[in-house]
Amino acid sequence: MQNPFKSETWAVPEGTVQTVKRLLSENIRDYLPRYLLAFLFMGLVAASTAASAWIMKDVINEVFINRDKMMIYIIAGAVIFIFTIKGASTYGQMVVLSRVGNAIVADLQQKLFRRLTEQDLAYFDRMSLPELAIRVNTGAASARAVIELIVLSLGRDVLTLIGLIAVMIIQDPVMSLLALVIMPPIVIAVSVLVRRVKTYAKRQVVSNAKIGATLQETVLGVRIVKAFGLEPVMHKRMAGSVAEVQHQSNKIASLMARTSPLMETLGGFAIALVIFYGGYSVVEMGKDPGAFFAFITALLLAYDPARRLARLNVDLSKKVVGARLMYELIDEQPELEQIDNAPELKVEGGQVNLDDVHFSYGEGAALNGLTFVAESGRTTALVGASGAGKSTVFALIERFYDPQSGDISIDGQPIKSVSSESLRKHIAYVGQDSYLFNISLRDNIAVGKPSATQAEIEAAAQAANAHDFISDLPDGYDSLAGEGGGRLSGGQKQRIAIARAMLRDAPILLLDEATSALDAESEAKIQTALEKLMVGRTTLVIAHRLSTVRHAHKIHVMDQGRVIESGTHDELFEHDGIYRRLCELQFQSAKKEDAA
Ligand code: ADP
């Protein structure tokens, strides 16, 4: 089974700061007015928190010590006012930030998806579906989380802390100094844990992707899994991944949890120290008890925002992992070189030339000095054993990959020098296993030409021998194809693919003949449809049927990425080479089938 973790990019390099900077610079500007509004609300939250500490002084001095009845009403009213402001601005801040956050996620997801569609086929060879899904989904979400964390820390927590520290300093500068001495060791202690959380968070993302991969393979390959009794193998794989995630979650949890007792203990010391000094100065030195209570209230209220700020680094490094993975996708440059403003391909006859083409997918050559011409308006057949490189030829002609050396040109224009869009517009492909989208059959055919009218679509379906079976469906052309075309038979799918190609009406046709046996009726229908399609087009066909090769104007026999024999059927048959042996093999199996 393929390894879903083909890319090496999981090794997330250091650079939390750069990622955070980039996230802010790319996302804050568009939403600046709304962020300013959020900051205004957060300022109000901070101010009302500070005020609630400040007012403790009067509660103690005026109400409890001076026993001033009037002040009871005034202070109670002020407290209600302060907390109403705090509640309302907390609400405002949350609403504004959530909306901006949702907008950022939506925006990034679209950007990511667009970027994904711009990637080459080589990228998709490297990446697995779960890996991509995680990059698109959690990438955007963690970008949002990082931004929100920073905005909240800077806005709400820092402002609140400033307000509270101001209250503390005004009430008692000496005690404030004492309390502030306690903070730095806490920050240092917590930051020691950061590195380790980072490592585990990264591993956890990978393990989660493995769970997704196993699930995906089991579901997609459920027939094989059941038929070959692979359930225990799958259980074992799943158990491994699940255990990994569990282990990492436990590690992260215990590391995160370790910050709490540390803070509690140190916090307790700080408070005890303050009570000792405060009590002593009120009782022994006759200082103002109201100021002391205001100070204590401010100190206690400062604890939460201070703790959050101390943990900011831990939380950020954890959340930034997803954002980094997202940026790796956004930054991935397509490998195929695209010339800016490349001219359009101009096709007259549609002659395709391959000249000494060498190509490798990575290891081992797939094409090895391949040279041939597909003449315009004619049918050129490629035959050869599986793995000879026939499908690779098609992929290169459509410029899904660039050859490492050698040239491919159409009507004398190197395909590298024209825009890929115009190149692909002139090519229609009909494959063995044509992918149908889960949309209506009408729209599936219209993929060939999105502007097509219903009449054009029906005409194409008629020509492809697909109209009758489509009309027999309860919903006709509106019937859904099912996922991957699952509601149609292989032969029906192929006829839809032929209709697509009819509609596209491209001068060059790439045809990958079905290897799997279809019933005789389907086969005949497909054959006549293809014959209609091939008329007047330059057709390259990966041929498996004798009837197809027999009618081809030219046959190229491929072996190990190069052409080893060329000619018409009769010429090659005379020659007594590989081709003749291939034919004889086919005859034998055809005879056996007939006899059966
Ligand atoms: P054919 O169509 O004649 O069966 P292919 O063109 O599919 O041959 O394959 C040629 C060679 O390239 C084979 O060795 C095959 O394993 C390899 N190959 C094909 N597609 C890929 C791919 N996407 N990634 C890596 N290797 C590939």
Short mmCIF file of C-alpha atoms in Angstrom, two decimals, residues 23 27 100-113 132-148 319-327 329-330:
data_model
loop_
_atom_site.label_atom_id
_atom_site.label_comp_id
_atom_site.label_asym_id
_atom_site.label_seq_id
_atom_site.Cartn_x
_atom_site.Cartn_y
_atom_site.Cartn_z
CA LEU A 23 0.04 35.93 9.38
CA ASN A 27 -4.39 39.31 7.35
CA VAL A 100 -13.19 38.77 11.48
CA GLY A 101 -11.88 35.31 12.36
CA ASN A 102 -14.55 33.60 10.29
CA ALA A 103 -13.82 35.91 7.38
CA ILE A 104 -10.11 35.08 7.60
CA VAL A 105 -10.81 31.34 7.62
CA ALA A 106 -13.14 31.59 4.63
CA ASP A 107 -10.62 33.68 2.77
CA LEU A 108 -7.69 31.38 3.48
CA GLN A 109 -9.61 28.24 2.58
CA GLN A 110 -10.44 29.68 -0.81
CA LYS A 111 -6.88 30.82 -1.32
CA LEU A 112 -5.58 27.39 -0.37
CA PHE A 113 -7.96 25.57 -2.65
CA LEU A 132 -3.86 17.94 1.77
CA ALA A 133 -7.15 17.88 3.64
CA ILE A 134 -5.35 18.73 6.86
CA ARG A 135 -3.40 21.52 5.24
CA VAL A 136 -6.55 23.12 3.87
CA ASN A 137 -8.83 22.58 6.87
CA THR A 138 -6.70 22.89 9.96
CA GLY A 139 -4.28 25.26 8.26
CA ALA A 140 -6.85 28.01 7.92
CA ALA A 141 -8.35 27.32 11.34
CA SER A 142 -5.01 27.49 13.09
CA ALA A 143 -4.10 30.69 11.25
CA ARG A 144 -7.24 32.18 12.70
CA ALA A 145 -6.44 30.84 16.15
CA VAL A 146 -2.96 32.33 16.07
CA ILE A 147 -4.20 35.75 15.03
CA GLU A 148 -6.97 35.69 17.60
CA LYS A 319 -1.12 26.68 17.10
CA VAL A 320 1.42 27.94 14.64
CA VAL A 321 2.24 24.40 13.43
CA GLY A 322 -0.95 24.22 11.37
CA ALA A 323 -0.37 27.67 9.94
CA ARG A 324 3.13 26.69 8.86
CA LEU A 325 1.81 23.65 7.01
CA MET A 326 -0.68 25.92 5.32
CA TYR A 327 2.03 28.33 4.20
CA LEU A 329 1.19 24.76 0.48
CA ILE A 330 0.68 28.43 -0.39
#
